[in-house]
Amino acid sequence: RVVIGGVPKLKGATMMEKQAYFKEHYDNLRPTMLKEPRGSAGLLGAVLTEPTVPEADVGVIYLWTDGYFSACGDSTYSVSAVLVNTGMVEVEEPVTEITLDTVAGLVRTRVTVEDGEAKSIAMRGVPSFYTETVKMDVPEVGEVEADIAYGGLWYAFIDAESIGLEPSLENKDYWIPLGWRIRNYLAERVKVKHPEHPELNILDLVTFYTKPSRKGADTRHWNVFGPKQSCRSPAGTCSNARMAALYGKGELRPGEEIVAESTIGTLHYCRILKEVKVGGYRGILPEVSATAYITAINQVVIDPRDPLKDGFLF
């Protein structure tokens, strides 16, 4: 859900300050827009605002039902499609380049355009890097081995087979809360440290990975970002971080590509553009391509008499 109007001007010299201002003054809009009866547990959101640097086209604040993300690939694709398909940016064919100002830094996308419509969207992610592989004995789960990597958000990657897990859409009520429980356990014990953005030092998600079900895919991502929340796509920041982890472990090289499959079978096309240094870490500059489509244009109405105006999750 991309909010293009109705939110007053957000004060702040940086996107972190603008997000803090929105959180202080308009946080009630987040659950209203994303939770039931207008949304659902897995719905993501983005609020468009003025950028804080001249090279950016628009500022973006990323939302989920229970909070905020510093970065979000799914919402970046959605925002890019909205900007092009509604003419909110100057559209050029065959490629329109867009720069988004986000809490995690500048995010650039290249939108392939045909007849004025967005087609494939390539997101150049923030510098991404792998830090370590940890092994911990998680209560009621056993020994868990996780690769820790940053791709705009911090991820713990776990081979589902290594813990005897076979995630599916049918058993999502099991593996989603399991992933959140593991995430919380690891987040208390794994102290992630971004060398340039210490305000981002929190382990955000757990991703179980499995073999893909679709021909041509290399891996499948089952992302968990809340007690009831899982990504419907392979997740852009996840794909960034997964490439960084594979690169850090010597399993992927610059220029090589992988295809990541989601829980529902959609695909991300991922490649390493080049090697970069992030503090003392050997990192990568990733690019992930996907598609996004406008499905509706909504005007949200908030009746002050409505006892459920602030939203709920069932």
Short mmCIF file of N, CA and C in Angstrom, two decimals, residues 65-126:
data_model
loop_
_atom_site.label_atom_id
_atom_site.label_comp_id
_atom_site.label_asym_id
_atom_site.label_seq_id
_atom_site.Cartn_x
_atom_site.Cartn_y
_atom_site.Cartn_z
N THR A 65 2.76 -3.93 9.54
CA THR A 65 1.61 -3.82 10.46
C THR A 65 2.02 -3.43 11.87
N ASP A 66 3.18 -3.89 12.33
CA ASP A 66 3.57 -3.63 13.72
C ASP A 66 4.74 -2.68 13.86
N GLY A 67 5.14 -2.00 12.79
CA GLY A 67 6.27 -1.09 12.94
C GLY A 67 6.81 -0.57 11.63
N TYR A 68 8.13 -0.37 11.61
CA TYR A 68 8.80 0.30 10.50
C TYR A 68 10.01 -0.52 10.06
N PHE A 69 10.32 -0.44 8.76
CA PHE A 69 11.54 -1.00 8.22
C PHE A 69 12.43 0.13 7.73
N SER A 70 13.73 -0.04 7.89
CA SER A 70 14.66 0.94 7.32
C SER A 70 14.78 0.77 5.82
N ALA A 71 14.47 -0.41 5.33
CA ALA A 71 14.50 -0.70 3.90
C ALA A 71 13.49 -1.78 3.61
N CYS A 72 13.03 -1.86 2.37
CA CYS A 72 12.07 -2.90 1.99
C CYS A 72 12.04 -3.03 0.48
N GLY A 73 12.50 -4.17 -0.02
CA GLY A 73 12.53 -4.38 -1.45
C GLY A 73 11.15 -4.41 -2.07
N ASP A 74 10.21 -5.15 -1.45
CA ASP A 74 8.87 -5.26 -2.02
C ASP A 74 8.23 -3.88 -2.18
N SER A 75 8.36 -3.05 -1.16
CA SER A 75 7.78 -1.71 -1.24
C SER A 75 8.53 -0.83 -2.22
N THR A 76 9.83 -1.06 -2.39
CA THR A 76 10.61 -0.30 -3.37
C THR A 76 10.11 -0.60 -4.78
N TYR A 77 9.85 -1.87 -5.09
CA TYR A 77 9.30 -2.21 -6.41
C TYR A 77 7.93 -1.57 -6.58
N SER A 78 7.12 -1.65 -5.54
CA SER A 78 5.76 -1.09 -5.62
C SER A 78 5.81 0.42 -5.83
N VAL A 79 6.65 1.10 -5.08
CA VAL A 79 6.79 2.55 -5.22
C VAL A 79 7.25 2.91 -6.62
N SER A 80 8.23 2.18 -7.14
CA SER A 80 8.75 2.47 -8.48
C SER A 80 7.66 2.32 -9.54
N ALA A 81 6.86 1.25 -9.43
CA ALA A 81 5.77 1.04 -10.38
C ALA A 81 4.74 2.17 -10.28
N VAL A 82 4.41 2.58 -9.06
CA VAL A 82 3.44 3.66 -8.87
C VAL A 82 3.96 4.97 -9.47
N LEU A 83 5.22 5.30 -9.21
CA LEU A 83 5.78 6.55 -9.71
C LEU A 83 5.76 6.61 -11.23
N VAL A 84 6.06 5.49 -11.88
CA VAL A 84 6.08 5.46 -13.34
C VAL A 84 4.67 5.41 -13.91
N ASN A 85 3.84 4.50 -13.40
CA ASN A 85 2.53 4.27 -14.01
C ASN A 85 1.54 5.40 -13.77
N THR A 86 1.80 6.25 -12.77
CA THR A 86 0.94 7.40 -12.53
C THR A 86 1.56 8.70 -13.02
N GLY A 87 2.78 8.63 -13.56
CA GLY A 87 3.44 9.83 -14.07
C GLY A 87 3.95 10.76 -12.99
N MET A 88 4.20 10.25 -11.80
CA MET A 88 4.70 11.10 -10.71
C MET A 88 6.18 11.42 -10.87
N VAL A 89 6.87 10.72 -11.76
CA VAL A 89 8.23 11.08 -12.14
C VAL A 89 8.26 11.22 -13.66
N GLU A 90 9.29 11.89 -14.16
CA GLU A 90 9.43 12.01 -15.61
C GLU A 90 9.78 10.64 -16.18
N VAL A 91 8.94 10.14 -17.05
CA VAL A 91 9.09 8.79 -17.58
C VAL A 91 9.85 8.83 -18.89
N GLU A 92 10.89 8.01 -18.98
CA GLU A 92 11.67 7.87 -20.19
C GLU A 92 11.68 6.42 -20.62
N GLU A 93 11.54 6.20 -21.91
CA GLU A 93 11.63 4.84 -22.46
C GLU A 93 12.96 4.70 -23.20
N PRO A 94 13.60 3.56 -23.12
CA PRO A 94 13.12 2.28 -22.55
C PRO A 94 13.39 2.11 -21.07
N VAL A 95 14.16 3.03 -20.45
CA VAL A 95 14.50 2.88 -19.04
C VAL A 95 14.32 4.20 -18.31
N THR A 96 13.62 4.15 -17.19
CA THR A 96 13.48 5.29 -16.30
C THR A 96 14.25 5.00 -15.02
N GLU A 97 15.16 5.89 -14.66
CA GLU A 97 15.94 5.71 -13.44
C GLU A 97 15.34 6.54 -12.31
N ILE A 98 15.20 5.92 -11.15
CA ILE A 98 14.58 6.55 -9.98
C ILE A 98 15.51 6.40 -8.79
N THR A 99 15.63 7.46 -7.99
CA THR A 99 16.43 7.39 -6.76
C THR A 99 15.52 7.68 -5.58
N LEU A 100 15.48 6.74 -4.63
CA LEU A 100 14.66 6.87 -3.44
C LEU A 100 15.53 7.20 -2.25
N ASP A 101 15.08 8.14 -1.44
CA ASP A 101 15.75 8.51 -0.20
C ASP A 101 15.10 7.71 0.93
N THR A 102 15.87 6.84 1.58
CA THR A 102 15.33 5.97 2.62
C THR A 102 16.18 6.06 3.89
N VAL A 103 15.68 5.50 4.96
CA VAL A 103 16.43 5.47 6.22
C VAL A 103 17.76 4.73 6.05
N ALA A 104 17.77 3.71 5.19
CA ALA A 104 18.98 2.91 4.98
C ALA A 104 19.93 3.54 3.97
N GLY A 105 19.55 4.68 3.37
CA GLY A 105 20.39 5.32 2.37
C GLY A 105 19.67 5.44 1.04
N LEU A 106 20.39 5.86 0.02
CA LEU A 106 19.80 6.01 -1.30
C LEU A 106 19.63 4.65 -1.96
N VAL A 107 18.43 4.43 -2.52
CA VAL A 107 18.13 3.20 -3.24
C VAL A 107 17.76 3.58 -4.66
N ARG A 108 18.46 2.99 -5.61
CA ARG A 108 18.25 3.33 -7.03
C ARG A 108 17.59 2.17 -7.76
N THR A 109 16.61 2.53 -8.59
CA THR A 109 15.95 1.52 -9.41
C THR A 109 16.00 1.93 -10.88
N ARG A 110 16.05 0.91 -11.73
CA ARG A 110 15.97 1.10 -13.18
C ARG A 110 14.70 0.39 -13.64
N VAL A 111 13.77 1.17 -14.15
CA VAL A 111 12.47 0.63 -14.55
C VAL A 111 12.42 0.51 -16.07
N THR A 112 12.28 -0.71 -16.55
CA THR A 112 12.07 -0.92 -17.98
C THR A 112 10.65 -0.50 -18.32
N VAL A 113 10.50 0.42 -19.28
CA VAL A 113 9.20 1.01 -19.60
C VAL A 113 8.84 0.71 -21.06
N GLU A 114 7.62 0.24 -21.26
CA GLU A 114 7.08 0.03 -22.60
C GLU A 114 5.70 0.67 -22.68
N ASP A 115 5.54 1.55 -23.65
CA ASP A 115 4.25 2.26 -23.84
C ASP A 115 3.80 2.94 -22.55
N GLY A 116 4.76 3.52 -21.82
CA GLY A 116 4.45 4.27 -20.62
C GLY A 116 4.19 3.45 -19.38
N GLU A 117 4.31 2.12 -19.48
CA GLU A 117 4.02 1.24 -18.36
C GLU A 117 5.29 0.57 -17.85
N ALA A 118 5.39 0.46 -16.52
CA ALA A 118 6.54 -0.19 -15.90
C ALA A 118 6.49 -1.69 -16.17
N LYS A 119 7.61 -2.23 -16.57
CA LYS A 119 7.74 -3.68 -16.75
C LYS A 119 8.68 -4.20 -15.66
N SER A 120 9.82 -4.70 -16.05
CA SER A 120 10.78 -5.19 -15.06
C SER A 120 11.40 -4.02 -14.30
N ILE A 121 11.61 -4.20 -12.99
CA ILE A 121 12.19 -3.18 -12.13
C ILE A 121 13.43 -3.75 -11.49
N ALA A 122 14.58 -3.13 -11.75
CA ALA A 122 15.84 -3.57 -11.17
C ALA A 122 16.21 -2.63 -10.02
N MET A 123 16.38 -3.19 -8.84
CA MET A 123 16.74 -2.41 -7.66
C MET A 123 18.21 -2.63 -7.34
N ARG A 124 18.98 -1.55 -7.34
CA ARG A 124 20.35 -1.64 -6.87
C ARG A 124 20.32 -1.41 -5.37
N GLY A 125 20.61 -2.45 -4.63
CA GLY A 125 20.49 -2.38 -3.18
C GLY A 125 21.64 -1.63 -2.54
N VAL A 126 21.50 -1.42 -1.25
CA VAL A 126 22.57 -0.80 -0.47
C VAL A 126 23.73 -1.79 -0.35
#
